[in-house]
Short mmCIF file of C-alpha atoms in Angstrom, two decimals:
data_model
loop_
_atom_site.label_atom_id
_atom_site.label_comp_id
_atom_site.label_asym_id
_atom_site.label_seq_id
_atom_site.Cartn_x
_atom_site.Cartn_y
_atom_site.Cartn_z
CA MET A 1 -4.60 28.11 15.70
CA ARG A 2 -6.61 24.88 15.90
CA TYR A 3 -10.44 24.88 15.99
CA LYS A 4 -12.95 21.94 17.00
CA LEU A 5 -16.41 22.02 15.59
CA THR A 6 -19.55 19.87 16.33
CA LEU A 7 -21.71 19.62 13.43
CA GLU A 8 -25.16 18.44 12.45
CA TYR A 9 -26.06 17.22 9.05
CA ASP A 10 -28.68 15.73 6.74
CA GLY A 11 -26.88 12.96 4.83
CA THR A 12 -29.70 12.42 2.27
CA GLU A 13 -28.20 14.48 -0.61
CA LEU A 14 -24.46 14.00 0.41
CA LEU A 15 -21.79 11.58 -0.78
CA GLY A 16 -20.80 11.30 2.96
CA TRP A 17 -18.09 13.12 4.69
CA GLN A 18 -15.22 12.82 2.48
CA ARG A 19 -14.63 15.07 -0.63
CA GLN A 20 -15.63 13.36 -3.84
CA ASN A 21 -15.28 14.46 -7.60
CA ASP A 22 -18.97 13.61 -8.33
CA GLY A 23 -21.02 15.15 -5.76
CA PRO A 24 -21.35 17.06 -2.60
CA SER A 25 -19.81 16.18 0.59
CA VAL A 26 -19.57 17.45 4.27
CA GLN A 27 -15.88 18.12 3.84
CA GLU A 28 -16.34 20.16 0.58
CA TYR A 29 -19.00 22.29 2.01
CA LEU A 30 -16.98 23.06 5.31
CA GLU A 31 -13.86 23.79 3.47
CA THR A 32 -15.77 25.96 1.01
CA ALA A 33 -17.34 27.95 3.92
CA LEU A 34 -13.89 28.41 5.26
CA LEU A 35 -12.59 29.66 2.08
CA CYS A 36 -15.47 32.17 2.08
CA LEU A 37 -14.08 33.61 5.35
CA SER A 38 -11.36 35.16 3.39
CA GLY A 39 -12.35 36.34 0.14
CA LYS A 40 -16.28 36.38 -0.67
CA ASP A 41 -15.83 38.06 -3.93
CA ARG A 42 -13.54 35.97 -5.69
CA ILE A 43 -15.81 32.86 -5.34
CA TYR A 44 -17.30 31.09 -8.44
CA THR A 45 -19.70 28.40 -8.64
CA ASP A 46 -19.12 25.21 -10.59
CA GLU A 47 -21.65 23.26 -12.72
CA ARG A 48 -22.64 21.25 -9.65
CA GLY A 49 -23.52 24.67 -7.83
CA VAL A 50 -20.68 24.26 -5.38
CA LYS A 51 -18.71 27.52 -4.46
CA HIS A 52 -14.99 27.70 -4.95
CA ASN A 53 -12.61 30.50 -4.05
CA PRO A 54 -9.31 29.57 -6.04
CA TYR A 55 -7.51 32.50 -4.53
CA ALA A 56 -8.00 32.22 -0.82
CA VAL A 57 -6.07 29.02 -0.43
CA PHE A 58 -2.95 31.10 -0.91
CA GLY A 59 -4.36 33.99 1.19
CA LYS A 60 -4.46 34.26 5.11
CA GLU A 61 -7.25 31.81 5.71
CA ALA A 62 -5.34 28.97 4.01
CA VAL A 63 -7.10 25.74 4.85
CA THR A 64 -5.34 22.60 3.96
CA ASP A 65 -7.54 19.92 5.31
CA VAL A 66 -10.83 19.50 7.73
CA PHE A 67 -10.39 16.13 9.89
CA CYS A 68 -13.51 14.31 11.30
CA ALA A 69 -13.93 11.94 14.16
CA GLY A 70 -15.57 9.21 11.95
CA ARG A 71 -16.14 9.47 8.11
CA THR A 72 -19.74 8.77 7.62
CA ASP A 73 -20.84 7.24 4.49
CA ALA A 74 -23.43 8.85 1.90
CA GLY A 75 -26.93 9.09 3.35
CA VAL A 76 -25.89 8.79 7.06
CA HIS A 77 -26.81 11.77 9.26
CA ALA A 78 -24.93 13.50 12.16
CA LEU A 79 -26.24 15.21 15.07
CA GLY A 80 -22.79 15.47 16.83
CA GLN A 81 -20.00 15.01 14.33
CA VAL A 82 -16.71 16.41 15.55
CA ALA A 83 -14.07 17.97 13.07
CA HIS A 84 -10.87 20.05 13.43
CA PHE A 85 -8.80 22.20 11.35
CA ASP A 86 -6.16 24.91 11.65
CA LEU A 87 -6.54 28.62 10.74
CA GLU A 88 -3.85 31.26 10.94
CA THR A 89 -6.46 33.86 12.18
CA VAL A 90 -7.54 33.88 15.77
CA TRP A 91 -11.33 33.65 15.97
CA GLU A 92 -13.51 33.64 18.97
CA GLY A 93 -15.50 30.42 19.00
CA TRP A 94 -19.10 31.65 18.55
CA LYS A 95 -17.86 34.36 15.73
CA LEU A 96 -16.28 31.33 13.85
CA ARG A 97 -19.80 29.32 14.23
CA GLU A 98 -21.87 32.44 13.28
CA ALA A 99 -19.41 33.13 10.14
CA LEU A 100 -19.27 29.45 8.98
CA ASN A 101 -23.15 29.13 9.29
CA TYR A 102 -23.77 32.36 7.45
CA HIS A 103 -21.56 30.80 4.43
CA LEU A 104 -23.07 27.24 4.85
CA ARG A 105 -26.63 28.77 4.74
CA GLU A 106 -25.76 31.05 1.47
CA ALA A 107 -24.61 27.63 -0.19
CA GLU A 108 -27.84 26.08 1.18
CA ALA A 109 -25.73 23.16 2.51
CA PRO A 110 -27.38 20.59 4.68
CA VAL A 111 -24.69 21.13 7.20
CA SER A 112 -24.92 23.20 10.37
CA VAL A 113 -22.35 24.13 13.11
CA ILE A 114 -23.87 23.43 16.45
CA SER A 115 -20.39 24.77 18.10
CA ALA A 116 -17.02 26.03 17.42
CA GLU A 117 -14.13 26.40 19.61
CA PRO A 118 -10.38 26.83 19.87
CA VAL A 119 -8.36 23.69 21.01
CA ALA A 120 -4.93 22.67 21.93
CA ASP A 121 -2.68 22.01 18.86
CA ASN A 122 -2.43 18.40 19.56
CA PHE A 123 -6.25 17.76 19.50
CA HIS A 124 -7.18 15.57 16.78
CA ALA A 125 -10.80 14.96 15.92
CA ARG A 126 -10.14 11.23 15.05
CA PHE A 127 -7.19 10.18 17.03
CA SER A 128 -8.10 11.95 20.18
CA ALA A 129 -11.53 10.42 20.36
CA CYS A 130 -12.31 7.73 22.98
CA GLY A 131 -16.01 7.05 22.12
CA ARG A 132 -18.51 7.31 19.30
CA HIS A 133 -22.11 7.11 19.77
CA TYR A 134 -24.60 6.21 17.07
CA LEU A 135 -28.25 6.08 16.92
CA TYR A 136 -30.12 3.82 14.26
CA LYS A 137 -33.97 4.33 13.85
CA ILE A 138 -36.36 1.70 12.33
CA LEU A 139 -39.95 2.76 11.70
CA ASN A 140 -41.82 -0.50 11.95
CA ARG A 141 -45.32 0.09 10.75
CA ARG A 142 -47.40 -0.54 7.44
CA ALA A 143 -47.72 3.00 6.31
CA TYR A 144 -44.74 4.36 4.61
CA PRO A 145 -42.99 7.35 6.23
CA VAL A 146 -43.62 10.98 5.15
CA LEU A 147 -42.38 13.10 7.98
CA GLN A 148 -39.58 10.87 8.51
CA LYS A 149 -38.77 10.14 4.90
CA ASN A 150 -35.02 9.67 4.44
CA ARG A 151 -34.69 9.64 8.38
CA VAL A 152 -35.56 6.00 9.17
CA TRP A 153 -35.27 2.49 7.74
CA TRP A 154 -38.92 1.80 7.05
CA VAL A 155 -39.79 -2.07 8.01
CA PRO A 156 -43.44 -2.75 7.15
CA VAL A 157 -43.30 -6.39 8.45
CA PRO A 158 -43.78 -6.72 12.19
CA LEU A 159 -40.44 -7.18 14.31
CA ASN A 160 -40.37 -8.62 17.71
CA VAL A 161 -38.15 -6.31 19.73
CA GLU A 162 -37.67 -8.86 22.66
CA LYS A 163 -36.02 -11.47 20.14
CA MET A 164 -33.77 -8.61 18.85
CA LYS A 165 -32.92 -7.56 22.24
CA GLN A 166 -31.81 -11.26 23.06
CA GLY A 167 -29.77 -11.30 19.72
CA ALA A 168 -28.22 -8.06 20.55
CA SER A 169 -26.95 -9.33 23.95
CA TYR A 170 -24.30 -11.60 22.12
CA LEU A 171 -22.77 -8.69 20.56
CA LEU A 172 -21.94 -6.63 23.72
CA GLY A 173 -18.17 -6.70 24.82
CA HIS A 174 -14.88 -7.57 23.13
CA HIS A 175 -14.86 -9.54 19.94
CA ASP A 176 -13.75 -10.21 16.42
CA PHE A 177 -16.47 -8.52 14.34
CA SER A 178 -15.29 -9.68 10.78
CA ALA A 179 -18.85 -11.04 10.21
CA PHE A 180 -20.09 -7.52 10.49
CA ARG A 181 -17.15 -5.74 8.48
CA ALA A 182 -17.55 -4.22 5.19
CA ALA A 183 -15.00 -5.65 2.60
CA ALA A 184 -13.62 -2.06 2.07
CA CYS A 185 -12.92 -1.63 5.77
CA GLN A 186 -9.18 -0.28 6.44
CA ALA A 187 -9.23 -0.91 10.22
CA LYS A 188 -5.88 -2.86 11.11
CA SER A 189 -7.76 -5.26 13.19
CA PRO A 190 -11.39 -6.69 13.32
CA LEU A 191 -11.21 -6.79 17.24
CA LYS A 192 -13.55 -4.24 18.71
CA THR A 193 -15.18 -3.64 22.14
CA LEU A 194 -18.98 -2.98 21.93
CA ASP A 195 -19.90 -1.04 25.16
CA ARG A 196 -23.62 -0.41 24.54
CA LEU A 197 -26.32 -1.75 22.11
CA ASP A 198 -29.78 -1.03 23.69
CA ILE A 199 -32.87 -1.17 21.59
CA LEU A 200 -35.52 1.12 22.75
CA THR A 201 -39.00 1.58 21.35
CA ASN A 202 -41.27 4.68 20.88
CA GLY A 203 -44.45 4.16 19.41
CA ASP A 204 -43.85 2.58 16.09
CA GLU A 205 -40.21 3.50 16.06
CA ILE A 206 -37.39 1.07 17.20
CA ASP A 207 -34.07 2.99 18.35
CA PHE A 208 -30.81 1.31 18.35
CA ILE A 209 -28.31 2.93 20.86
CA VAL A 210 -24.84 1.81 19.84
CA GLU A 211 -21.58 2.90 21.61
CA ALA A 212 -17.90 1.96 21.32
CA ARG A 213 -14.54 3.24 21.39
CA SER A 214 -14.49 2.97 17.62
CA PHE A 215 -16.27 0.77 14.87
CA LEU A 216 -15.22 -1.13 11.86
CA HIS A 217 -16.68 0.06 8.35
CA HIS A 218 -20.34 -0.65 8.18
CA GLN A 219 -20.33 -2.31 11.59
CA VAL A 220 -23.39 -0.71 12.95
CA ARG A 221 -25.43 -1.12 9.77
CA ASN A 222 -24.52 -4.87 9.39
CA MET A 223 -25.40 -5.28 13.06
CA VAL A 224 -28.96 -3.74 12.73
CA GLY A 225 -29.29 -5.61 9.43
CA THR A 226 -28.79 -8.91 11.10
CA LEU A 227 -30.90 -8.05 14.29
CA LYS A 228 -33.69 -7.15 11.96
CA MET A 229 -33.58 -10.58 10.45
CA VAL A 230 -33.88 -11.68 14.07
CA GLY A 231 -36.85 -9.46 14.51
CA ASP A 232 -38.80 -10.61 11.51
CA GLY A 233 -38.14 -14.26 12.26
CA HIS A 234 -35.82 -15.33 9.59
CA LEU A 235 -33.14 -15.81 12.38
CA GLN A 236 -33.13 -16.84 16.02
CA PRO A 237 -31.64 -14.89 18.73
CA GLU A 238 -28.74 -17.43 19.12
CA ASP A 239 -28.07 -17.36 15.39
CA VAL A 240 -26.35 -13.83 16.18
CA LYS A 241 -23.84 -15.70 18.44
CA THR A 242 -23.12 -18.38 15.64
CA ILE A 243 -22.73 -15.65 13.17
CA LEU A 244 -20.24 -13.59 15.30
CA ASN A 245 -18.22 -16.67 15.93
CA SER A 246 -17.88 -17.71 12.25
CA ARG A 247 -16.25 -14.24 11.45
CA ASP A 248 -17.81 -14.63 8.12
CA ARG A 249 -19.49 -11.59 6.45
CA THR A 250 -21.52 -13.66 4.18
CA LYS A 251 -23.34 -15.49 7.25
CA ALA A 252 -24.67 -11.91 8.54
CA GLY A 253 -27.77 -10.01 7.22
CA ALA A 254 -27.70 -7.43 4.59
CA THR A 255 -26.23 -3.97 5.57
CA ALA A 256 -29.20 -1.73 6.85
CA PRO A 257 -29.76 1.30 4.80
CA ALA A 258 -27.84 4.56 5.51
CA CYS A 259 -30.96 6.68 6.06
CA GLY A 260 -31.61 5.39 9.54
CA LEU A 261 -28.01 6.01 10.91
CA TYR A 262 -27.13 8.94 12.98
CA LEU A 263 -23.66 9.88 14.43
CA THR A 264 -24.89 11.25 17.75
CA LYS A 265 -21.81 12.17 19.76
CA VAL A 266 -17.94 11.77 19.92
CA ILE A 267 -16.40 11.43 23.28
CA TYR A 268 -12.89 12.88 24.13
CA MET B 1 -70.15 2.53 2.88
CA ARG B 2 -68.42 5.16 5.00
CA TYR B 3 -64.83 5.00 5.69
CA LYS B 4 -62.57 6.58 8.24
CA LEU B 5 -58.96 7.43 7.42
CA THR B 6 -56.03 8.40 9.82
CA LEU B 7 -53.27 10.29 8.07
CA GLU B 8 -49.84 11.53 8.37
CA TYR B 9 -48.53 14.30 5.96
CA ASP B 10 -45.58 16.57 5.44
CA GLY B 11 -47.39 19.93 5.05
CA THR B 12 -44.14 21.64 3.59
CA GLU B 13 -44.97 21.45 -0.33
CA LEU B 14 -48.84 21.43 0.53
CA LEU B 15 -51.26 24.36 0.28
CA GLY B 16 -52.83 22.75 3.25
CA TRP B 17 -55.95 20.27 3.64
CA GLN B 18 -58.22 22.01 1.15
CA ARG B 19 -58.33 21.52 -2.76
CA GLN B 20 -56.87 24.70 -4.38
CA ASN B 21 -56.60 25.44 -8.01
CA ASP B 22 -52.76 26.60 -7.73
CA GLY B 23 -51.20 23.73 -6.21
CA PRO B 24 -51.34 20.41 -4.14
CA SER B 25 -53.44 19.80 -1.25
CA VAL B 26 -54.01 16.61 1.09
CA GLN B 27 -57.65 16.64 -0.17
CA GLU B 28 -56.57 16.57 -3.90
CA TYR B 29 -54.05 13.96 -3.41
CA LEU B 30 -56.50 11.53 -1.57
CA GLU B 31 -59.45 12.24 -3.73
CA THR B 32 -57.05 11.36 -6.77
CA ALA B 33 -56.00 8.12 -4.93
CA LEU B 34 -59.65 7.12 -4.44
CA LEU B 35 -60.12 7.65 -8.17
CA CYS B 36 -57.36 5.49 -9.08
CA LEU B 37 -58.69 2.61 -7.28
CA SER B 38 -61.38 2.24 -10.05
CA GLY B 39 -59.53 2.95 -13.09
CA LYS B 40 -55.86 3.27 -13.28
CA ASP B 41 -55.44 3.32 -17.02
CA ARG B 42 -57.55 6.31 -17.67
CA ILE B 43 -55.57 8.66 -15.41
CA TYR B 44 -53.65 11.66 -16.92
CA THR B 45 -51.03 14.00 -15.24
CA ASP B 46 -51.75 17.71 -15.53
CA GLU B 47 -49.16 20.43 -15.91
CA ARG B 48 -48.63 20.44 -12.04
CA GLY B 49 -48.02 16.55 -12.03
CA VAL B 50 -51.23 15.83 -10.35
CA LYS B 51 -53.10 12.80 -11.70
CA HIS B 52 -56.63 12.95 -12.58
CA ASN B 53 -58.99 10.32 -13.67
CA PRO B 54 -61.87 11.87 -15.60
CA TYR B 55 -63.90 8.86 -16.08
CA ALA B 56 -63.81 7.21 -12.37
CA VAL B 57 -66.04 9.93 -11.14
CA PHE B 58 -68.93 8.32 -13.05
CA GLY B 59 -67.85 4.81 -12.19
CA LYS B 60 -68.36 2.60 -9.40
CA GLU B 61 -65.95 4.32 -7.03
CA ALA B 62 -67.66 7.74 -7.53
CA VAL B 63 -66.37 9.76 -4.61
CA THR B 64 -67.80 13.02 -3.95
CA ASP B 65 -65.81 14.67 -1.30
CA VAL B 66 -63.35 13.72 1.36
CA PHE B 67 -64.02 15.49 4.70
CA CYS B 68 -61.51 16.00 7.58
CA ALA B 69 -61.62 16.82 11.21
CA GLY B 70 -59.60 19.91 11.01
CA ARG B 71 -58.63 21.90 7.77
CA THR B 72 -54.80 22.64 8.16
CA ASP B 73 -53.18 25.54 6.57
CA ALA B 74 -50.40 25.53 4.14
CA GLY B 75 -47.31 24.10 5.71
CA VAL B 76 -48.90 22.63 8.78
CA HIS B 77 -48.17 19.03 9.21
CA ALA B 78 -50.19 16.04 10.72
CA LEU B 79 -49.41 12.84 12.53
CA GLY B 80 -53.13 12.00 13.06
CA GLN B 81 -55.44 13.85 10.75
CA VAL B 82 -58.74 12.04 10.53
CA ALA B 83 -60.94 12.10 7.32
CA HIS B 84 -64.01 10.24 6.04
CA PHE B 85 -65.85 9.66 2.79
CA ASP B 86 -68.27 7.21 1.21
CA LEU B 87 -67.62 4.38 -1.27
CA GLU B 88 -70.02 1.96 -3.08
CA THR B 89 -67.63 -0.89 -2.69
CA VAL B 90 -67.12 -2.65 0.60
CA TRP B 91 -63.42 -2.77 1.41
CA GLU B 92 -61.79 -4.30 4.40
CA GLY B 93 -59.92 -1.63 6.15
CA TRP B 94 -56.31 -3.05 5.77
CA LYS B 95 -56.89 -3.49 2.10
CA LEU B 96 -58.02 -0.06 1.56
CA ARG B 97 -55.15 1.41 3.42
CA GLU B 98 -52.74 -0.61 1.36
CA ALA B 99 -54.50 0.35 -1.99
CA LEU B 100 -54.48 3.96 -1.14
CA ASN B 101 -50.93 4.05 0.05
CA TYR B 102 -50.05 2.24 -3.32
CA HIS B 103 -51.41 5.13 -5.33
CA LEU B 104 -50.24 7.86 -2.84
CA ARG B 105 -46.71 6.42 -3.15
CA GLU B 106 -47.03 6.15 -6.90
CA ALA B 107 -48.13 10.11 -7.06
CA GLU B 108 -45.02 10.74 -4.67
CA ALA B 109 -47.69 12.38 -2.19
CA PRO B 110 -46.29 13.78 0.99
CA VAL B 111 -49.34 11.84 2.46
CA SER B 112 -49.52 8.44 4.16
CA VAL B 113 -52.70 6.41 5.44
CA ILE B 114 -51.81 4.96 8.89
CA SER B 115 -55.19 3.21 9.20
CA ALA B 116 -58.38 2.93 7.29
CA GLU B 117 -61.54 1.47 8.70
CA PRO B 118 -65.41 1.13 7.91
CA VAL B 119 -67.63 3.19 10.04
CA ALA B 120 -71.25 3.86 10.85
CA ASP B 121 -73.00 6.15 8.27
CA ASN B 122 -73.42 9.13 10.90
CA PHE B 123 -69.84 9.10 11.46
CA HIS B 124 -68.46 12.64 10.63
CA ALA B 125 -64.70 13.65 10.76
CA ARG B 126 -65.37 17.05 11.64
CA PHE B 127 -68.86 17.19 13.51
CA SER B 128 -68.36 13.83 15.40
CA ALA B 129 -64.77 15.14 16.99
CA CYS B 130 -64.91 15.99 20.62
CA GLY B 131 -61.22 16.83 20.96
CA ARG B 132 -58.16 18.11 18.81
CA HIS B 133 -54.71 17.71 19.90
CA TYR B 134 -51.82 19.86 18.49
CA LEU B 135 -47.92 19.90 19.10
CA TYR B 136 -46.07 22.96 18.00
CA LYS B 137 -42.29 22.49 18.10
CA ILE B 138 -39.68 25.45 18.54
CA LEU B 139 -35.95 24.74 17.89
CA ASN B 140 -34.19 27.22 20.28
CA ARG B 141 -30.23 27.45 19.45
CA ARG B 142 -27.99 29.68 17.46
CA ALA B 143 -27.43 26.87 14.77
CA TYR B 144 -30.07 26.57 11.93
CA PRO B 145 -31.73 23.27 11.80
CA VAL B 146 -30.82 20.93 8.77
CA LEU B 147 -32.22 17.58 10.16
CA GLN B 148 -35.47 19.29 11.38
CA LYS B 149 -35.71 21.83 8.53
CA ASN B 150 -39.32 22.53 7.69
CA ARG B 151 -40.18 20.66 10.93
CA VAL B 152 -39.74 23.36 13.51
CA TRP B 153 -39.90 27.07 14.01
CA TRP B 154 -36.12 28.12 14.49
CA VAL B 155 -35.76 30.69 17.20
CA PRO B 156 -31.99 31.64 17.42
CA VAL B 157 -32.70 33.96 20.45
CA PRO B 158 -32.66 32.35 24.06
CA LEU B 159 -36.24 31.86 25.32
CA ASN B 160 -37.30 31.66 29.02
CA VAL B 161 -39.37 28.68 29.32
CA GLU B 162 -40.50 29.30 32.67
CA LYS B 163 -41.73 32.71 31.91
CA MET B 164 -43.56 30.94 28.85
CA LYS B 165 -45.14 28.51 31.14
CA GLN B 166 -46.37 31.34 33.38
CA GLY B 167 -47.92 33.13 30.47
CA ALA B 168 -49.38 30.04 29.17
CA SER B 169 -51.36 29.57 32.40
CA TYR B 170 -53.56 32.45 31.63
CA LEU B 171 -54.97 30.91 28.54
CA LEU B 172 -56.23 27.47 30.15
CA GLY B 173 -59.98 27.22 30.61
CA HIS B 174 -63.07 28.98 28.89
CA HIS B 175 -62.45 32.16 27.27
CA ASP B 176 -63.23 34.58 24.46
CA PHE B 177 -60.15 33.96 22.21
CA SER B 178 -60.85 37.01 19.83
CA ALA B 179 -57.26 38.09 20.44
CA PHE B 180 -55.92 34.95 19.17
CA ARG B 181 -58.32 34.64 16.08
CA ALA B 182 -57.40 34.92 12.43
CA ALA B 183 -59.32 37.54 10.55
CA ALA B 184 -60.47 34.75 8.10
CA CYS B 185 -61.96 32.65 10.87
CA GLN B 186 -65.49 31.45 10.17
CA ALA B 187 -66.17 30.11 13.66
CA LYS B 188 -69.61 31.28 14.84
CA SER B 189 -68.22 32.19 18.43
CA PRO B 190 -64.83 33.25 19.56
CA LEU B 191 -65.64 31.22 23.04
CA LYS B 192 -63.46 28.14 23.27
CA THR B 193 -62.26 26.00 26.00
CA LEU B 194 -58.54 25.24 26.18
CA ASP B 195 -57.91 21.86 28.13
CA ARG B 196 -54.25 21.82 27.98
CA LEU B 197 -51.23 24.01 27.08
CA ASP B 198 -48.13 22.28 28.27
CA ILE B 199 -44.68 23.49 27.56
CA LEU B 200 -41.94 20.64 27.59
CA THR B 201 -38.18 20.95 26.78
CA ASN B 202 -36.09 18.18 25.13
CA GLY B 203 -32.62 19.38 24.59
CA ASP B 204 -32.99 22.49 22.38
CA GLU B 205 -36.32 21.75 21.46
CA ILE B 206 -39.58 23.45 23.14
CA ASP B 207 -42.70 21.40 22.42
CA PHE B 208 -46.14 22.87 23.23
CA ILE B 209 -48.94 20.32 23.78
CA VAL B 210 -52.18 21.99 23.03
CA GLU B 211 -55.84 20.34 23.52
CA ALA B 212 -59.23 21.62 22.98
CA ARG B 213 -62.52 20.51 21.81
CA SER B 214 -61.92 22.83 18.72
CA PHE B 215 -59.86 25.74 18.00
CA LEU B 216 -60.38 29.34 16.18
CA HIS B 217 -58.49 29.80 12.96
CA HIS B 218 -54.82 30.26 13.90
CA GLN B 219 -55.37 30.07 17.40
CA VAL B 220 -52.38 27.68 18.13
CA ARG B 221 -50.09 29.39 16.25
CA ASN B 222 -51.13 33.04 17.62
CA MET B 223 -50.95 31.65 21.10
CA VAL B 224 -47.44 30.44 20.29
CA GLY B 225 -46.27 33.45 18.62
CA THR B 226 -47.52 35.53 21.78
CA LEU B 227 -45.83 33.06 24.40
CA LYS B 228 -42.55 33.17 22.21
CA MET B 229 -42.64 37.00 22.92
CA VAL B 230 -42.87 36.43 26.60
CA GLY B 231 -39.84 33.94 26.21
CA ASP B 232 -37.77 36.55 24.43
CA GLY B 233 -38.72 39.10 27.00
CA HIS B 234 -40.77 41.51 24.65
CA LEU B 235 -43.83 40.58 26.78
CA GLN B 236 -44.16 39.64 30.52
CA PRO B 237 -46.11 36.60 31.52
CA GLU B 238 -49.04 38.78 33.05
CA ASP B 239 -49.35 40.49 29.44
CA VAL B 240 -50.85 37.38 28.18
CA LYS B 241 -53.84 37.91 30.56
CA THR B 242 -54.09 41.65 29.32
CA ILE B 243 -53.93 40.38 25.75
CA LEU B 244 -56.54 37.49 26.24
CA ASN B 245 -58.90 40.04 28.12
CA SER B 246 -58.60 42.87 25.41
CA ARG B 247 -60.13 40.51 22.69
CA ASP B 248 -58.11 42.57 20.28
CA ARG B 249 -56.00 40.56 17.66
CA THR B 250 -53.54 43.55 17.15
CA LYS B 251 -52.39 43.06 20.66
CA ALA B 252 -51.07 39.71 20.53
CA GLY B 253 -48.04 38.45 18.84
CA ALA B 254 -47.23 37.55 15.32
CA THR B 255 -48.64 34.14 14.05
CA ALA B 256 -46.04 31.60 14.62
CA PRO B 257 -44.77 29.93 11.27
CA ALA B 258 -46.88 26.69 9.93
CA CYS B 259 -43.83 24.64 9.64
CA GLY B 260 -43.64 23.95 13.63
CA LEU B 261 -47.49 23.07 13.78
CA TYR B 262 -48.45 19.25 13.90
CA LEU B 263 -52.23 17.92 14.21
CA THR B 264 -51.25 15.04 16.31
CA LYS B 265 -54.64 13.43 17.38
CA VAL B 266 -58.66 13.75 17.04
CA ILE B 267 -60.71 12.28 19.76
CA TYR B 268 -64.28 10.93 18.83
#
């Protein structure tokens, strides 16, 4: 039986989505919680405080892997990440959500299951997705953030939002986004279609609403990093067009910090 | 010279506004930052990690006390607390803000100075205030909060917002609020005028916008605690009127948790 999860997480203390040997990840917390469903008494805690259940993988709840819509980097948050996995047992969606949240809370995981539901066997969190929505938050004021610590990119110099909006307009549509692509990016092609890049203000906060079918690695953070340089006057709005056309990563701005980025929704 | 500060703080790790012997407070962080302005090299760190400067109090920057508009309890947050104090030195507002924030960040204080400005000698953060605005946030969903951990009251049972709004309407205006008053309240009179109590929804979040000239101790949290019982069906909207008229604290609901409460603005 295949299940789909919608997840919220605070990426601050996580090494990202993918399981790593040197620290906690969303995948590890989820797979451990799934193991806990079958044999709580056999769990042990390793030196990092992560719980393991060495027997459960051979038991009824054998879980091979949890797949997600988009593998977020260390420090990146999610309000609506989607994941799928297979279980031999049949669960009602709400019961699975409650059971997983029970074990995630026990482990003090910064991960929460918003919803769980059985899906068709051909559903794939990554390959069935036809849209991904991100939010990037800048806090633009002199005083450093305390209530939004690790939730925003703090930019203490004044940003010109109108110029940033002008710069953003050049990025909309179908382009070769090589200039905004991380060196480690595994995508086959740098061609992507950016459907939405709106910049909204709410008091001292500047929100970037970004939507596309899919993104290159670091694409959102590299676009925001470049638009911030337009906002603070280091670049002119038209420079964004020149940078995009150059297809040269060294021309664009620095990657914006992970802590301002949220995966908000995945469309199927 | 008298100065007015506008402050943001994350109350989670604080024992509240007022200086305490057994843990950190906003007052202690601010007074220590003020001491640091005069003699950084004489500072020592006590066993709780709080910095002290035993000489500065006799020096040029002698600060006797920092006063605030409303002494918030342990765990309560502020987006716009106001404080005042006197300094012998004349500072430009922006320089004082930057200097205080420098020392607050050094101390890893969950307190940030949004603005600082010189004010008239007769300005008093508490006694000159003619209005106080609070926000109380409930997160109403099954999944526990991770991104808003310690920032909302998590209520996993469904709440009927329309009934809560009906109940809230009985609290508006001039009343004896004894039923919503903490035993420790030091106010001379239980008579207060509630100017605004709006309940707004934003996705899974329920926001209470509460405004009055002043409040009794725990009044906002006791009103929210009672309205939550209307929302979950333990009380009817009309019961709020009966409870208010009873002037009996034992009739109202439990005090809502501190972590959902924010002092947002003080009016002068």
